[in-house]
Amino acid sequence: MEGSLHRSRWIRGLYFAAGVAALVAGLVGIVLPVLPTTPFVLLAAACFAKSSDHFYNALLNHRLTGPLIADWRTHGAMQRKTKHWAAFMMVLSFGTSILIMHSFWHRIMLLAMAAVLGVFIWRVPVRPEPTADPMAAPASPET
């Protein structure tokens, strides 16, 4: 995607603003159970690819966001451990929020949001695991 900056300076500015907004939403999503982080990081990467090579490469080279973007670009999926971690954090954060809410209707609302987010996470494909190449295995030492 490098080198695919939009020709118009104004459109690049709009893409950049959208990328910053998506990245901020992703950062907020780290602590809020309602916002999933990964889709916003992917959206920010797509916006920065059209607006700023510098910010796009910074996301690609970041130790946390880089693997997410690479998995999505290569496989259109996420790693199984990332998916499990997202589900665990969702259950933990929504569960805590539901327990501390006093209003029955707020609990129902949180439960509904958790269900929608859970379906979203469940539907994201899992990246295929790399298969072990028997030719690449080290030979057993014989003495």
Coordinates of N, CA and C in Angstrom, one line a residue:
M1 N 0.8 -1.2 0.0 CA 0.0 0.0 0.0 C 0.9 1.3 0.0
E2 N 2.2 1.1 0.2 CA 3.0 2.3 0.2 C 3.0 2.9 -1.2
G3 N 3.1 4.2 -1.3 CA 3.1 4.9 -2.5 C 1.7 5.1 -3.1
S4 N 0.6 4.8 -2.4 CA -0.7 5.0 -3.0 C -1.4 6.2 -2.3
L5 N -0.6 7.2 -2.1 CA -1.2 8.4 -1.5 C -2.2 9.1 -2.5
H6 N -3.3 9.6 -2.0 CA -4.2 10.3 -2.8 C -3.6 11.5 -3.4
R7 N -4.0 11.8 -4.7 CA -3.4 12.9 -5.4 C -3.8 14.3 -4.8
S8 N -5.1 14.4 -4.4 CA -5.6 15.7 -3.9 C -5.1 15.9 -2.4
R9 N -4.6 17.1 -2.2 CA -4.1 17.5 -0.9 C -5.3 17.6 0.1
W10 N -6.4 18.0 -0.3 CA -7.6 18.1 0.5 C -8.1 16.8 0.9
I11 N -8.2 15.9 0.0 CA -8.6 14.5 0.3 C -7.6 13.8 1.2
R12 N -6.3 14.0 1.0 CA -5.3 13.5 1.9 C -5.6 14.0 3.3
G13 N -5.9 15.3 3.4 CA -6.2 15.9 4.8 C -7.4 15.2 5.4
L14 N -8.4 14.9 4.6 CA -9.6 14.2 5.2 C -9.3 12.8 5.6
Y15 N -8.5 12.1 4.8 CA -8.1 10.8 5.2 C -7.2 10.8 6.5
F16 N -6.4 11.8 6.5 CA -5.5 11.9 7.7 C -6.4 12.2 9.0
A17 N -7.3 13.1 8.9 CA -8.2 13.4 10.0 C -9.0 12.1 10.4
A18 N -9.5 11.4 9.4 CA -10.2 10.2 9.7 C -9.3 9.1 10.4
G19 N -8.0 9.1 9.9 CA -7.1 8.1 10.5 C -6.8 8.5 12.0
V20 N -6.6 9.8 12.2 CA -6.4 10.2 13.6 C -7.6 9.9 14.5
A21 N -8.8 10.1 14.0 CA -10.0 9.9 14.7 C -10.1 8.3 15.0
A22 N -9.8 7.5 14.0 CA -9.9 6.1 14.2 C -8.9 5.6 15.2
L23 N -7.7 6.2 15.1 CA -6.7 5.7 16.1 C -7.0 6.1 17.5
V24 N -7.6 7.3 17.7 CA -8.0 7.7 19.0 C -9.2 6.8 19.5
A25 N -10.1 6.5 18.6 CA -11.2 5.5 19.0 C -10.6 4.2 19.4
G26 N -9.6 3.7 18.7 CA -8.9 2.5 19.0 C -8.2 2.6 20.4
L27 N -7.6 3.7 20.7 CA -6.9 3.8 22.0 C -8.0 3.9 23.1
V28 N -9.1 4.6 22.8 CA -10.2 4.6 23.8 C -10.7 3.2 24.0
G29 N -10.8 2.4 22.9 CA -11.3 1.1 22.9 C -10.5 0.1 23.8
I30 N -9.2 0.5 24.1 CA -8.4 -0.3 25.0 C -9.0 -0.4 26.4
V31 N -9.6 0.7 26.8 CA -10.2 0.8 28.2 C -11.7 0.7 28.3
L32 N -12.4 1.0 27.2 CA -13.8 0.9 27.1 C -14.3 -0.4 26.5
P33 N -15.2 -1.1 27.1 CA -15.7 -2.4 26.6 C -16.5 -2.2 25.3
V34 N -17.0 -1.0 25.0 CA -17.9 -0.8 23.9 C -17.2 -0.7 22.6
L35 N -16.0 -0.2 22.6 CA -15.2 0.0 21.4 C -14.2 -1.1 21.1
P36 N -14.3 -1.8 20.1 CA -13.2 -2.8 19.8 C -12.0 -2.1 19.2
T37 N -10.9 -2.4 19.6 CA -9.6 -1.7 19.2 C -9.2 -2.1 17.8
T38 N -9.1 -3.4 17.5 CA -8.5 -3.8 16.2 C -9.2 -3.2 15.0
P39 N -10.5 -3.2 14.9 CA -11.1 -2.6 13.6 C -10.7 -1.1 13.5
F40 N -10.6 -0.4 14.6 CA -10.2 1.0 14.5 C -8.8 1.2 14.1
V41 N -7.9 0.3 14.6 CA -6.5 0.4 14.2 C -6.4 0.0 12.7
L42 N -7.1 -0.9 12.2 CA -7.1 -1.3 10.8 C -7.6 -0.1 9.9
L43 N -8.7 0.5 10.4 CA -9.2 1.7 9.7 C -8.2 2.8 9.6
A44 N -7.5 3.1 10.8 CA -6.5 4.1 10.8 C -5.4 3.8 9.8
A45 N -5.0 2.5 9.8 CA -3.9 2.2 8.8 C -4.4 2.4 7.4
A46 N -5.6 2.1 7.1 CA -6.1 2.3 5.7 C -6.2 3.8 5.4
C47 N -6.6 4.6 6.3 CA -6.6 6.1 6.1 C -5.2 6.6 6.0
F48 N -4.3 6.2 6.8 CA -2.9 6.7 6.7 C -2.2 6.2 5.5
A49 N -2.6 5.1 4.9 CA -2.0 4.6 3.7 C -2.3 5.6 2.5
K50 N -3.5 6.2 2.6 CA -3.9 7.2 1.6 C -3.5 8.6 1.9
S51 N -3.0 8.9 3.1 CA -2.7 10.3 3.5 C -1.2 10.5 3.9
S52 N -0.6 9.6 4.6 CA 0.7 9.8 5.1 C 1.6 8.6 5.2
D53 N 2.6 8.5 4.4 CA 3.5 7.4 4.5 C 4.1 7.3 5.9
H54 N 4.5 8.4 6.5 CA 5.1 8.4 7.8 C 4.2 7.8 8.8
F55 N 3.0 8.2 8.9 CA 2.1 7.6 10.0 C 1.8 6.1 9.6
Y56 N 1.6 5.8 8.4 CA 1.3 4.4 8.0 C 2.5 3.5 8.3
N57 N 3.7 3.9 8.0 CA 4.9 3.1 8.4 C 5.0 3.0 9.9
A58 N 4.7 4.1 10.6 CA 4.8 4.1 12.1 C 3.8 3.0 12.6
L59 N 2.6 2.9 12.1 CA 1.7 1.9 12.5 C 2.2 0.5 12.2
L60 N 2.7 0.3 11.0 CA 3.3 -1.0 10.5 C 4.4 -1.4 11.3
N61 N 5.3 -0.5 11.8 CA 6.5 -0.9 12.5 C 6.3 -0.9 14.0
H62 N 5.1 -0.5 14.5 CA 4.8 -0.6 15.9 C 4.7 -2.0 16.4
R63 N 5.2 -2.3 17.6 CA 5.2 -3.7 18.1 C 3.9 -4.2 18.4
L64 N 2.9 -3.4 18.7 CA 1.5 -3.9 18.9 C 0.6 -3.8 17.7
T65 N 0.6 -2.7 17.0 CA -0.3 -2.6 15.8 C 0.3 -3.3 14.6
G66 N 1.6 -3.4 14.4 CA 2.2 -3.9 13.2 C 1.7 -5.3 12.9
P67 N 1.8 -6.3 13.9 CA 1.3 -7.6 13.6 C -0.2 -7.7 13.3
L68 N -1.0 -6.9 13.9 CA -2.5 -6.9 13.6 C -2.7 -6.5 12.1
I69 N -2.0 -5.4 11.7 CA -2.2 -4.9 10.3 C -1.6 -6.0 9.4
A70 N -0.4 -6.5 9.7 CA 0.2 -7.5 8.8 C -0.7 -8.8 8.6
D71 N -1.3 -9.3 9.7 CA -2.2 -10.4 9.7 C -3.4 -10.1 8.8
W72 N -3.9 -8.9 9.0 CA -5.1 -8.5 8.2 C -4.8 -8.4 6.7
R73 N -3.6 -7.7 6.4 CA -3.3 -7.6 5.0 C -2.9 -8.9 4.3
T74 N -2.3 -9.8 5.1 CA -1.8 -11.0 4.5 C -3.0 -12.1 4.4
H75 N -3.7 -12.2 5.5 CA -4.7 -13.3 5.6 C -6.1 -12.8 5.7
G76 N -6.4 -11.6 5.9 CA -7.8 -11.1 6.1 C -8.3 -11.7 7.4
A77 N -7.5 -11.9 8.4 CA -7.9 -12.6 9.6 C -7.0 -12.1 10.8
M78 N -7.3 -12.6 12.0 CA -6.5 -12.3 13.2 C -6.1 -13.6 13.8
Q79 N -5.0 -13.6 14.6 CA -4.5 -14.8 15.2 C -5.5 -15.3 16.3
R80 N -5.5 -16.6 16.5 CA -6.4 -17.2 17.4 C -6.2 -16.6 18.8
K81 N -4.9 -16.4 19.2 CA -4.6 -15.9 20.6 C -5.1 -14.5 20.7
T82 N -5.1 -13.7 19.7 CA -5.6 -12.3 19.7 C -7.1 -12.3 19.9
K83 N -7.7 -13.2 19.1 CA -9.2 -13.4 19.2 C -9.6 -13.8 20.6
H84 N -8.9 -14.8 21.2 CA -9.2 -15.2 22.6 C -9.0 -14.1 23.6
W85 N -7.9 -13.4 23.4 CA -7.6 -12.3 24.3 C -8.7 -11.2 24.2
A86 N -9.2 -10.9 23.0 CA -10.3 -9.9 22.8 C -11.5 -10.4 23.5
A87 N -11.9 -11.7 23.4 CA -13.1 -12.2 24.0 C -12.9 -12.2 25.5
F88 N -11.8 -12.6 26.0 CA -11.5 -12.5 27.5 C -11.7 -11.1 28.0
M89 N -11.1 -10.2 27.4 CA -11.2 -8.8 27.9 C -12.6 -8.2 27.8
M90 N -13.3 -8.7 26.7 CA -14.7 -8.3 26.6 C -15.6 -8.8 27.7
V91 N -15.4 -10.1 28.0 CA -16.2 -10.7 29.1 C -15.8 -10.1 30.4
L92 N -14.5 -9.8 30.7 CA -14.1 -9.2 31.9 C -14.6 -7.8 32.0
S93 N -14.5 -7.0 31.0 CA -15.0 -5.6 31.1 C -16.5 -5.4 31.1
F94 N -17.2 -6.2 30.3 CA -18.6 -6.1 30.3 C -19.2 -6.7 31.6
G95 N -18.6 -7.8 32.0 CA -19.0 -8.5 33.2 C -18.9 -7.6 34.4
T96 N -17.8 -6.9 34.5 CA -17.6 -5.9 35.6 C -18.6 -4.8 35.5
S97 N -18.8 -4.3 34.3 CA -19.7 -3.2 34.2 C -21.2 -3.6 34.5
I98 N -21.5 -4.8 34.1 CA -22.9 -5.3 34.4 C -23.1 -5.4 35.9
L99 N -22.0 -5.9 36.6 CA -22.1 -6.1 38.1 C -22.2 -4.8 38.8
I100 N -21.6 -3.8 38.4 CA -21.6 -2.5 39.2 C -22.8 -1.6 38.8
M101 N -23.5 -1.9 37.7 CA -24.7 -1.1 37.3 C -25.8 -1.4 38.2
H102 N -26.6 -0.4 38.6 CA -27.7 -0.6 39.5 C -29.0 -0.7 38.7
S103 N -29.1 0.0 37.6 CA -30.3 -0.1 36.8 C -30.4 -1.3 36.0
F104 N -31.6 -1.9 36.1 CA -31.8 -3.2 35.3 C -31.7 -2.9 33.8
W105 N -32.2 -1.7 33.3 CA -32.2 -1.4 31.9 C -30.7 -1.1 31.4
H106 N -29.9 -0.6 32.2 CA -28.5 -0.4 31.8 C -27.8 -1.8 31.7
R107 N -28.1 -2.7 32.6 CA -27.6 -4.0 32.5 C -28.0 -4.7 31.2
I108 N -29.3 -4.6 30.9 CA -29.8 -5.2 29.6 C -29.1 -4.5 28.4
M109 N -28.9 -3.2 28.4 CA -28.2 -2.5 27.4 C -26.8 -3.0 27.2
L110 N -26.1 -3.1 28.3 CA -24.7 -3.6 28.3 C -24.6 -5.1 27.8
L111 N -25.6 -5.9 28.2 CA -25.6 -7.3 27.8 C -25.9 -7.3 26.3
A112 N -26.8 -6.5 25.7 CA -27.0 -6.4 24.3 C -25.8 -6.0 23.5
M113 N -25.1 -5.0 24.0 CA -23.9 -4.5 23.4 C -22.8 -5.6 23.4
A114 N -22.7 -6.3 24.5 CA -21.7 -7.4 24.6 C -22.1 -8.5 23.6
A115 N -23.4 -8.8 23.4 CA -23.8 -9.8 22.5 C -23.4 -9.4 21.0
V116 N -23.6 -8.2 20.7 CA -23.3 -7.7 19.3 C -21.8 -7.7 19.1
L117 N -21.0 -7.3 20.1 CA -19.6 -7.3 20.0 C -19.1 -8.7 19.9
G118 N -19.7 -9.6 20.7 CA -19.3 -11.0 20.7 C -19.5 -11.7 19.4
V119 N -20.6 -11.4 18.8 CA -20.9 -11.9 17.4 C -19.9 -11.4 16.4
F120 N -19.5 -10.1 16.5 CA -18.5 -9.5 15.7 C -17.2 -10.2 15.8
I121 N -16.8 -10.4 17.0 CA -15.5 -11.1 17.3 C -15.5 -12.5 16.8
W122 N -16.6 -13.2 17.0 CA -16.8 -14.6 16.6 C -16.7 -14.7 15.1
R123 N -17.2 -13.7 14.3 CA -17.3 -13.8 12.9 C -15.9 -13.4 12.2
V124 N -15.0 -12.8 12.9 CA -13.7 -12.5 12.3 C -13.0 -13.8 12.1
P125 N -12.5 -14.0 10.9 CA -11.8 -15.3 10.6 C -10.5 -15.4 11.4
V126 N -10.1 -16.6 11.7 CA -8.9 -16.9 12.4 C -7.8 -17.2 11.3
R127 N -6.6 -16.6 11.6 CA -5.5 -16.7 10.6 C -5.1 -18.2 10.7
P128 N -4.8 -18.8 9.5 CA -4.3 -20.2 9.5 C -2.9 -20.2 10.2
E129 N -2.8 -21.3 11.0 CA -1.5 -21.5 11.6 C -0.5 -22.0 10.6
P130 N 0.8 -21.5 10.8 CA 1.8 -22.0 9.8 C 2.0 -23.5 10.0
T131 N 2.1 -24.2 8.9 CA 2.4 -25.6 9.0 C 3.9 -25.9 9.1
A132 N 4.2 -26.9 9.9 CA 5.6 -27.2 10.1 C 6.1 -28.0 8.8
D133 N 7.2 -27.5 8.3 CA 7.7 -28.2 7.1 C 8.6 -29.3 7.5
P134 N 8.3 -30.6 7.2 CA 9.2 -31.7 7.6 C 10.6 -31.6 7.1
M135 N 10.8 -30.9 6.0 CA 12.1 -30.8 5.4 C 13.0 -29.8 6.2
A136 N 12.3 -28.9 6.9 CA 13.0 -27.9 7.7 C 13.4 -28.3 9.1
A137 N 12.8 -29.5 9.5 CA 13.1 -30.0 10.9 C 14.5 -30.4 11.0
P138 N 15.2 -30.1 12.1 CA 16.6 -30.5 12.3 C 16.7 -32.0 12.4
A139 N 17.7 -32.5 11.9 CA 17.9 -34.0 11.9 C 18.3 -34.4 13.3
S140 N 17.9 -35.5 13.7 CA 18.2 -36.0 15.1 C 19.7 -36.4 15.1
P141 N 20.4 -36.1 16.1 CA 21.8 -36.5 16.2 C 21.9 -37.9 16.5
E142 N 22.7 -38.6 15.7 CA 23.0 -40.0 15.9 C 24.5 -40.2 16.3
T143 N 24.7 -40.8 17.4 CA 26.1 -41.0 17.8 C 26.4 -42.5 18.0

